[in-house]
Amino acid sequence: MGTMANPRAGEPFDRHAERYDEELNRGLRASGETKEYFAQRRIAWLARCCERLGFRPRSVLDFGCGVGGGTQLLLRGLGAASAIGLDASAVSLEIARRNDRDPATRYLAPGQYAPDGSVDLVFANGVFHHIPPQQRRSSADFIAACLRGGGLLSFWENNPLNPGARYVMSRIPFDRDAIALRSREAKSLLQSAGFELIRTDYHFIFPRALKLLRGLEPHLARFPIGAQYQVLCRKR
């Protein structure tokens, strides 16, 4: 199975799928938050970006959906009519299907999905640092093939310039060996796959202990200091 249709290497995530939330939350504990906090904030920011663009996606694809919790949040948060969660981990997909019986969502393996250029928006969070660098372009091309012309890609990655992000990754078993991308690498990759860059924003600066300062974060989003960044781009 080619990487262009393989959002995550399935076998390692099969081993972690049943404990995915537990292992992720153990790593995130240093921030004082759980995965739900970060997931909700990412979708809220994306919804805000879409609103500013006057863009209302009807169909969304969660590229590397894992156990599926974020797919349902994506569907609701963007007011979409349908969502597809795509992942190479069979065990993760089994959990996603078990936990989400909404007929508006489908969870598929890469071999079960043929890109047809019809999706309005693709969401990819923390996926590309698991893809070997030499295979990332084919994955970006795969995403482009999924999207309609003018469709959006919300590309989220951990910021290796942020020491907190590096520390959290070191605490998560399935992230320890991952190769993080700087935002400039991500933007170059996406442009090479035919995407037009719209904006890059950095998020998650202050841990829970400093939550009173979080109101400043939207004003600091253009500075590369957050633990994650979003590159929002459009298929030409």
PDB file of C-alpha atoms in Angstrom:
ATOM      1  CA  MET A   1       0.000   0.000   0.000  1.00  0.00           C
ATOM      2  CA  GLY A   2       1.548   3.298  -1.070  1.00  0.00           C
ATOM      3  CA  THR A   3       2.116   6.133   1.359  1.00  0.00           C
ATOM      4  CA  MET A   4       0.114   8.477  -0.884  1.00  0.00           C
ATOM      5  CA  ALA A   5      -2.959   6.601   0.320  1.00  0.00           C
ATOM      6  CA  ASN A   6      -1.643   5.796   3.772  1.00  0.00           C
ATOM      7  CA  PRO A   7      -2.276   8.576   6.317  1.00  0.00           C
ATOM      8  CA  ARG A   8      -0.540   6.662   9.098  1.00  0.00           C
ATOM      9  CA  ALA A   9       1.597   3.566   9.246  1.00  0.00           C
ATOM     10  CA  GLY A  10      -1.073   1.159  10.424  1.00  0.00           C
ATOM     11  CA  GLU A  11       0.811  -1.481  12.335  1.00  0.00           C
ATOM     12  CA  PRO A  12       2.399   0.726  15.057  1.00  0.00           C
ATOM     13  CA  PHE A  13      -0.942   2.427  15.709  1.00  0.00           C
ATOM     14  CA  ASP A  14      -2.708  -0.930  15.857  1.00  0.00           C
ATOM     15  CA  ARG A  15      -0.514  -1.651  18.874  1.00  0.00           C
ATOM     16  CA  HIS A  16      -1.432   1.641  20.565  1.00  0.00           C
ATOM     17  CA  ALA A  17      -5.071   2.003  19.506  1.00  0.00           C
ATOM     18  CA  GLU A  18      -6.736   0.564  22.606  1.00  0.00           C
ATOM     19  CA  ARG A  19      -4.570   2.765  24.847  1.00  0.00           C
ATOM     20  CA  TYR A  20      -4.352   5.747  22.511  1.00  0.00           C
ATOM     21  CA  ASP A  21      -6.315   8.233  24.622  1.00  0.00           C
ATOM     22  CA  GLU A  22      -4.607   7.112  27.824  1.00  0.00           C
ATOM     23  CA  GLU A  23      -1.101   7.424  26.362  1.00  0.00           C
ATOM     24  CA  LEU A  24      -1.846  10.751  24.711  1.00  0.00           C
ATOM     25  CA  ASN A  25      -3.347  12.247  27.858  1.00  0.00           C
ATOM     26  CA  ARG A  26      -0.403  11.034  29.928  1.00  0.00           C
ATOM     27  CA  GLY A  27       1.920  12.939  27.615  1.00  0.00           C
ATOM     28  CA  LEU A  28      -0.283  16.035  27.606  1.00  0.00           C
ATOM     29  CA  ARG A  29      -0.484  16.086  31.395  1.00  0.00           C
ATOM     30  CA  ALA A  30       2.512  18.429  31.467  1.00  0.00           C
ATOM     31  CA  SER A  31       0.290  21.103  29.881  1.00  0.00           C
ATOM     32  CA  GLY A  32      -2.436  20.618  32.484  1.00  0.00           C
ATOM     33  CA  GLU A  33      -4.959  19.764  29.764  1.00  0.00           C
ATOM     34  CA  THR A  34      -6.403  16.690  28.057  1.00  0.00           C
ATOM     35  CA  LYS A  35      -6.683  15.912  24.370  1.00  0.00           C
ATOM     36  CA  GLU A  36     -10.268  17.224  24.321  1.00  0.00           C
ATOM     37  CA  TYR A  37      -9.095  20.746  25.130  1.00  0.00           C
ATOM     38  CA  PHE A  38      -6.673  20.814  22.209  1.00  0.00           C
ATOM     39  CA  ALA A  39      -9.112  19.147  19.802  1.00  0.00           C
ATOM     40  CA  GLN A  40     -11.862  21.630  20.598  1.00  0.00           C
ATOM     41  CA  ARG A  41      -9.543  24.616  20.272  1.00  0.00           C
ATOM     42  CA  ARG A  42      -8.230  23.446  16.882  1.00  0.00           C
ATOM     43  CA  ILE A  43     -11.730  23.022  15.472  1.00  0.00           C
ATOM     44  CA  ALA A  44     -12.896  26.325  16.939  1.00  0.00           C
ATOM     45  CA  TRP A  45      -9.991  28.145  15.272  1.00  0.00           C
ATOM     46  CA  LEU A  46     -10.626  26.398  11.958  1.00  0.00           C
ATOM     47  CA  ALA A  47     -14.322  27.302  12.144  1.00  0.00           C
ATOM     48  CA  ARG A  48     -13.330  30.914  12.774  1.00  0.00           C
ATOM     49  CA  CYS A  49     -11.011  30.867   9.745  1.00  0.00           C
ATOM     50  CA  CYS A  50     -13.744  29.388   7.541  1.00  0.00           C
ATOM     51  CA  GLU A  51     -16.207  32.020   8.712  1.00  0.00           C
ATOM     52  CA  ARG A  52     -13.776  34.802   7.822  1.00  0.00           C
ATOM     53  CA  LEU A  53     -13.365  33.312   4.351  1.00  0.00           C
ATOM     54  CA  GLY A  54     -17.112  32.844   3.891  1.00  0.00           C
ATOM     55  CA  PHE A  55     -16.403  29.138   3.386  1.00  0.00           C
ATOM     56  CA  ARG A  56     -18.997  26.579   4.495  1.00  0.00           C
ATOM     57  CA  PRO A  57     -17.819  23.010   3.960  1.00  0.00           C
ATOM     58  CA  ARG A  58     -20.508  20.404   3.421  1.00  0.00           C
ATOM     59  CA  SER A  59     -18.144  17.444   3.225  1.00  0.00           C
ATOM     60  CA  VAL A  60     -15.009  16.970   5.332  1.00  0.00           C
ATOM     61  CA  LEU A  61     -12.300  14.335   5.453  1.00  0.00           C
ATOM     62  CA  ASP A  62     -10.263  13.635   8.590  1.00  0.00           C
ATOM     63  CA  PHE A  63      -6.920  12.442   7.217  1.00  0.00           C
ATOM     64  CA  GLY A  64      -5.361  10.170   9.837  1.00  0.00           C
ATOM     65  CA  CYS A  65      -8.456  10.066  12.044  1.00  0.00           C
ATOM     66  CA  GLY A  66      -7.116   7.547  14.572  1.00  0.00           C
ATOM     67  CA  VAL A  67      -9.834   6.347  16.954  1.00  0.00           C
ATOM     68  CA  GLY A  68     -12.255   8.915  15.552  1.00  0.00           C
ATOM     69  CA  GLY A  69     -13.033  11.309  18.396  1.00  0.00           C
ATOM     70  CA  GLY A  70     -11.935  14.308  16.365  1.00  0.00           C
ATOM     71  CA  THR A  71     -13.952  13.321  13.292  1.00  0.00           C
ATOM     72  CA  GLN A  72     -17.292  13.783  15.013  1.00  0.00           C
ATOM     73  CA  LEU A  73     -16.048  17.042  16.533  1.00  0.00           C
ATOM     74  CA  LEU A  74     -15.004  18.217  13.066  1.00  0.00           C
ATOM     75  CA  LEU A  75     -18.429  17.373  11.639  1.00  0.00           C
ATOM     76  CA  ARG A  76     -20.298  19.260  14.366  1.00  0.00           C
ATOM     77  CA  GLY A  77     -17.880  22.145  14.736  1.00  0.00           C
ATOM     78  CA  LEU A  78     -17.942  23.032  11.041  1.00  0.00           C
ATOM     79  CA  GLY A  79     -21.630  22.299  10.526  1.00  0.00           C
ATOM     80  CA  ALA A  80     -20.834  19.850   7.729  1.00  0.00           C
ATOM     81  CA  ALA A  81     -23.327  17.343   6.342  1.00  0.00           C
ATOM     82  CA  SER A  82     -20.918  14.403   6.098  1.00  0.00           C
ATOM     83  CA  ALA A  83     -17.479  13.344   7.278  1.00  0.00           C
ATOM     84  CA  ILE A  84     -15.049  10.590   6.348  1.00  0.00           C
ATOM     85  CA  GLY A  85     -12.375   9.422   8.772  1.00  0.00           C
ATOM     86  CA  LEU A  86      -9.426   7.859   6.964  1.00  0.00           C
ATOM     87  CA  ASP A  87      -6.750   5.820   8.713  1.00  0.00           C
ATOM     88  CA  ALA A  88      -4.403   2.915   7.992  1.00  0.00           C
ATOM     89  CA  SER A  89      -4.803   1.384  11.466  1.00  0.00           C
ATOM     90  CA  ALA A  90      -7.492  -1.302  11.318  1.00  0.00           C
ATOM     91  CA  VAL A  91      -7.792  -1.445  15.105  1.00  0.00           C
ATOM     92  CA  SER A  92      -8.229   2.335  15.332  1.00  0.00           C
ATOM     93  CA  LEU A  93     -10.974   2.225  12.698  1.00  0.00           C
ATOM     94  CA  GLU A  94     -12.746  -0.558  14.573  1.00  0.00           C
ATOM     95  CA  ILE A  95     -12.786   1.578  17.720  1.00  0.00           C
ATOM     96  CA  ALA A  96     -13.980   4.635  15.772  1.00  0.00           C
ATOM     97  CA  ARG A  97     -16.880   2.699  14.227  1.00  0.00           C
ATOM     98  CA  ARG A  98     -17.819   1.228  17.592  1.00  0.00           C
ATOM     99  CA  ASN A  99     -17.912   4.615  19.301  1.00  0.00           C
ATOM    100  CA  ASP A 100     -19.509   6.689  16.526  1.00  0.00           C
ATOM    101  CA  ARG A 101     -22.749   5.360  15.038  1.00  0.00           C
ATOM    102  CA  ASP A 102     -23.689   8.653  13.384  1.00  0.00           C
ATOM    103  CA  PRO A 103     -24.824   7.865   9.814  1.00  0.00           C
ATOM    104  CA  ALA A 104     -23.204  11.124   8.679  1.00  0.00           C
ATOM    105  CA  THR A 105     -19.723   9.718   9.383  1.00  0.00           C
ATOM    106  CA  ARG A 106     -17.829   6.874   7.737  1.00  0.00           C
ATOM    107  CA  TYR A 107     -14.500   5.398   8.796  1.00  0.00           C
ATOM    108  CA  LEU A 108     -12.428   3.870   6.028  1.00  0.00           C
ATOM    109  CA  ALA A 109      -9.030   2.335   5.365  1.00  0.00           C
ATOM    110  CA  PRO A 110      -7.028   3.913   2.524  1.00  0.00           C
ATOM    111  CA  GLY A 111      -7.784   0.995   0.228  1.00  0.00           C
ATOM    112  CA  GLN A 112     -11.511   1.549   0.743  1.00  0.00           C
ATOM    113  CA  TYR A 113     -11.423   5.173  -0.415  1.00  0.00           C
ATOM    114  CA  ALA A 114     -10.778   6.430  -3.934  1.00  0.00           C
ATOM    115  CA  PRO A 115     -10.131  10.195  -4.108  1.00  0.00           C
ATOM    116  CA  ASP A 116     -12.524  11.815  -6.563  1.00  0.00           C
ATOM    117  CA  GLY A 117     -11.888  15.530  -6.110  1.00  0.00           C
ATOM    118  CA  SER A 118     -15.193  16.135  -4.338  1.00  0.00           C
ATOM    119  CA  VAL A 119     -14.313  16.920  -0.699  1.00  0.00           C
ATOM    120  CA  ASP A 120     -14.742  20.496   0.516  1.00  0.00           C
ATOM    121  CA  LEU A 121     -12.249  20.393   3.394  1.00  0.00           C
ATOM    122  CA  VAL A 122      -9.502  18.038   4.567  1.00  0.00           C
ATOM    123  CA  PHE A 123      -8.281  18.161   8.163  1.00  0.00           C
ATOM    124  CA  ALA A 124      -4.894  16.642   9.012  1.00  0.00           C
ATOM    125  CA  ASN A 125      -3.700  16.940  12.590  1.00  0.00           C
ATOM    126  CA  GLY A 126      -0.370  15.552  13.744  1.00  0.00           C
ATOM    127  CA  VAL A 127      -0.157  13.073  10.881  1.00  0.00           C
ATOM    128  CA  PHE A 128       2.807  14.129   8.767  1.00  0.00           C
ATOM    129  CA  HIS A 129       5.421  13.788  11.506  1.00  0.00           C
ATOM    130  CA  HIS A 130       4.645  10.038  11.353  1.00  0.00           C
ATOM    131  CA  ILE A 131       5.230   9.880   7.594  1.00  0.00           C
ATOM    132  CA  PRO A 132       8.870   9.400   6.472  1.00  0.00           C
ATOM    133  CA  PRO A 133      10.094  12.675   4.933  1.00  0.00           C
ATOM    134  CA  GLN A 134      10.711  11.114   1.516  1.00  0.00           C
ATOM    135  CA  GLN A 135       7.087   9.936   1.376  1.00  0.00           C
ATOM    136  CA  ARG A 136       5.355  13.117   2.522  1.00  0.00           C
ATOM    137  CA  ARG A 137       4.921  14.567  -0.960  1.00  0.00           C
ATOM    138  CA  SER A 138       2.868  11.564  -2.108  1.00  0.00           C
ATOM    139  CA  SER A 139       0.606  11.987   0.937  1.00  0.00           C
ATOM    140  CA  ALA A 140       0.151  15.687   0.140  1.00  0.00           C
ATOM    141  CA  ASP A 141      -0.687  14.734  -3.444  1.00  0.00           C
ATOM    142  CA  PHE A 142      -3.250  12.243  -2.148  1.00  0.00           C
ATOM    143  CA  ILE A 143      -4.940  14.976  -0.094  1.00  0.00           C
ATOM    144  CA  ALA A 144      -4.993  17.255  -3.143  1.00  0.00           C
ATOM    145  CA  ALA A 145      -6.686  14.491  -5.130  1.00  0.00           C
ATOM    146  CA  CYS A 146      -9.406  14.259  -2.470  1.00  0.00           C
ATOM    147  CA  LEU A 147     -10.263  17.963  -2.610  1.00  0.00           C
ATOM    148  CA  ARG A 148     -12.371  19.837  -5.113  1.00  0.00           C
ATOM    149  CA  GLY A 149     -10.897  22.901  -6.745  1.00  0.00           C
ATOM    150  CA  GLY A 150     -10.970  25.706  -4.189  1.00  0.00           C
ATOM    151  CA  GLY A 151     -11.292  23.220  -1.324  1.00  0.00           C
ATOM    152  CA  LEU A 152      -9.388  23.833   1.902  1.00  0.00           C
ATOM    153  CA  LEU A 153      -6.721  21.889   3.754  1.00  0.00           C
ATOM    154  CA  SER A 154      -6.304  22.519   7.481  1.00  0.00           C
ATOM    155  CA  PHE A 155      -2.801  21.188   8.146  1.00  0.00           C
ATOM    156  CA  TRP A 156      -1.836  21.007  11.832  1.00  0.00           C
ATOM    157  CA  GLU A 157       1.555  19.960  13.122  1.00  0.00           C
ATOM    158  CA  ASN A 158       3.595  20.116  16.298  1.00  0.00           C
ATOM    159  CA  ASN A 159       6.053  22.990  16.348  1.00  0.00           C
ATOM    160  CA  PRO A 160       9.606  21.674  16.895  1.00  0.00           C
ATOM    161  CA  LEU A 161      10.721  25.199  17.841  1.00  0.00           C
ATOM    162  CA  ASN A 162       8.568  24.974  20.961  1.00  0.00           C
ATOM    163  CA  PRO A 163      10.317  23.137  23.836  1.00  0.00           C
ATOM    164  CA  GLY A 164       6.980  22.189  25.388  1.00  0.00           C
ATOM    165  CA  ALA A 165       5.904  20.432  22.186  1.00  0.00           C
ATOM    166  CA  ARG A 166       9.176  18.498  22.044  1.00  0.00           C
ATOM    167  CA  TYR A 167       8.824  17.503  25.704  1.00  0.00           C
ATOM    168  CA  VAL A 168       5.259  16.282  25.292  1.00  0.00           C
ATOM    169  CA  MET A 169       6.231  14.248  22.216  1.00  0.00           C
ATOM    170  CA  SER A 170       9.030  12.617  24.203  1.00  0.00           C
ATOM    171  CA  ARG A 171       6.448  11.441  26.766  1.00  0.00           C
ATOM    172  CA  ILE A 172       4.107   9.806  24.227  1.00  0.00           C
ATOM    173  CA  PRO A 173       5.161   6.312  23.098  1.00  0.00           C
ATOM    174  CA  PHE A 174       3.937   6.672  19.515  1.00  0.00           C
ATOM    175  CA  ASP A 175       5.487  10.140  19.101  1.00  0.00           C
ATOM    176  CA  ARG A 176       8.982   9.569  20.475  1.00  0.00           C
ATOM    177  CA  ASP A 177      10.533   8.604  17.141  1.00  0.00           C
ATOM    178  CA  ALA A 178       8.471  10.971  15.002  1.00  0.00           C
ATOM    179  CA  ILE A 179      10.215  13.571  12.835  1.00  0.00           C
ATOM    180  CA  ALA A 180       8.541  16.946  13.358  1.00  0.00           C
ATOM    181  CA  LEU A 181       8.256  19.519  10.562  1.00  0.00           C
ATOM    182  CA  ARG A 182       8.976  23.190  10.920  1.00  0.00           C
ATOM    183  CA  SER A 183       6.281  25.385   9.463  1.00  0.00           C
ATOM    184  CA  ARG A 184       8.497  26.477   6.587  1.00  0.00           C
ATOM    185  CA  GLU A 185       8.999  22.819   5.611  1.00  0.00           C
ATOM    186  CA  ALA A 186       5.249  22.258   5.747  1.00  0.00           C
ATOM    187  CA  LYS A 187       4.518  25.292   3.597  1.00  0.00           C
ATOM    188  CA  SER A 188       7.120  24.295   1.009  1.00  0.00           C
ATOM    189  CA  LEU A 189       5.689  20.775   0.878  1.00  0.00           C
ATOM    190  CA  LEU A 190       2.127  22.003   0.427  1.00  0.00           C
ATOM    191  CA  GLN A 191       3.055  24.519  -2.252  1.00  0.00           C
ATOM    192  CA  SER A 192       4.895  21.790  -4.166  1.00  0.00           C
ATOM    193  CA  ALA A 193       1.663  19.751  -4.124  1.00  0.00           C
ATOM    194  CA  GLY A 194      -0.242  22.616  -5.744  1.00  0.00           C
ATOM    195  CA  PHE A 195      -1.755  24.335  -2.721  1.00  0.00           C
ATOM    196  CA  GLU A 196      -2.135  28.087  -2.352  1.00  0.00           C
ATOM    197  CA  LEU A 197      -1.162  29.241   1.146  1.00  0.00           C
ATOM    198  CA  ILE A 198      -3.774  31.336   2.939  1.00  0.00           C
ATOM    199  CA  ARG A 199      -2.425  31.752   6.477  1.00  0.00           C
ATOM    200  CA  THR A 200      -0.195  30.189   9.115  1.00  0.00           C
ATOM    201  CA  ASP A 201      -1.109  30.465  12.795  1.00  0.00           C
ATOM    202  CA  TYR A 202       0.615  29.227  15.958  1.00  0.00           C
ATOM    203  CA  HIS A 203      -1.404  28.073  18.949  1.00  0.00           C
ATOM    204  CA  PHE A 204      -1.172  26.682  22.477  1.00  0.00           C
ATOM    205  CA  ILE A 205       1.371  29.007  24.060  1.00  0.00           C
ATOM    206  CA  PHE A 206       0.304  28.998  27.691  1.00  0.00           C
ATOM    207  CA  PRO A 207      -0.223  25.889  29.848  1.00  0.00           C
ATOM    208  CA  ARG A 208      -3.184  25.611  32.179  1.00  0.00           C
ATOM    209  CA  ALA A 209      -1.131  27.099  35.023  1.00  0.00           C
ATOM    210  CA  LEU A 210      -1.039  30.341  33.005  1.00  0.00           C
ATOM    211  CA  LYS A 211      -4.560  30.118  31.597  1.00  0.00           C
ATOM    212  CA  LEU A 212      -5.330  33.717  32.550  1.00  0.00           C
ATOM    213  CA  LEU A 213      -2.961  34.708  29.742  1.00  0.00           C
ATOM    214  CA  ARG A 214      -4.684  32.623  27.093  1.00  0.00           C
ATOM    215  CA  GLY A 215      -6.766  35.556  25.965  1.00  0.00           C
ATOM    216  CA  LEU A 216      -3.564  36.886  24.419  1.00  0.00           C
ATOM    217  CA  GLU A 217      -3.022  33.838  22.225  1.00  0.00           C
ATOM    218  CA  PRO A 218      -5.108  34.960  19.204  1.00  0.00           C
ATOM    219  CA  HIS A 219      -3.026  38.143  19.111  1.00  0.00           C
ATOM    220  CA  LEU A 220       0.223  36.135  19.182  1.00  0.00           C
ATOM    221  CA  ALA A 221      -0.803  33.565  16.563  1.00  0.00           C
ATOM    222  CA  ARG A 222       1.532  34.901  13.882  1.00  0.00           C
ATOM    223  CA  PHE A 223       4.618  34.370  16.031  1.00  0.00           C
ATOM    224  CA  PRO A 224       6.251  30.898  15.882  1.00  0.00           C
ATOM    225  CA  ILE A 225       6.069  30.246  19.618  1.00  0.00           C
ATOM    226  CA  GLY A 226       2.983  28.042  19.999  1.00  0.00           C
ATOM    227  CA  ALA A 227       3.175  24.284  20.534  1.00  0.00           C
ATOM    228  CA  GLN A 228       1.236  23.650  17.314  1.00  0.00           C
ATOM    229  CA  TYR A 229       0.671  25.503  14.070  1.00  0.00           C
ATOM    230  CA  GLN A 230      -1.981  25.412  11.390  1.00  0.00           C
ATOM    231  CA  VAL A 231      -1.184  25.994   7.739  1.00  0.00           C
ATOM    232  CA  LEU A 232      -4.483  26.771   6.042  1.00  0.00           C
ATOM    233  CA  CYS A 233      -4.304  26.413   2.288  1.00  0.00           C
ATOM    234  CA  ARG A 234      -6.496  26.082  -0.791  1.00  0.00           C
ATOM    235  CA  LYS A 235      -6.358  23.674  -3.693  1.00  0.00           C
ATOM    236  CA  ARG A 236      -5.718  25.696  -6.797  1.00  0.00           C
TER     237      ARG A 236
END
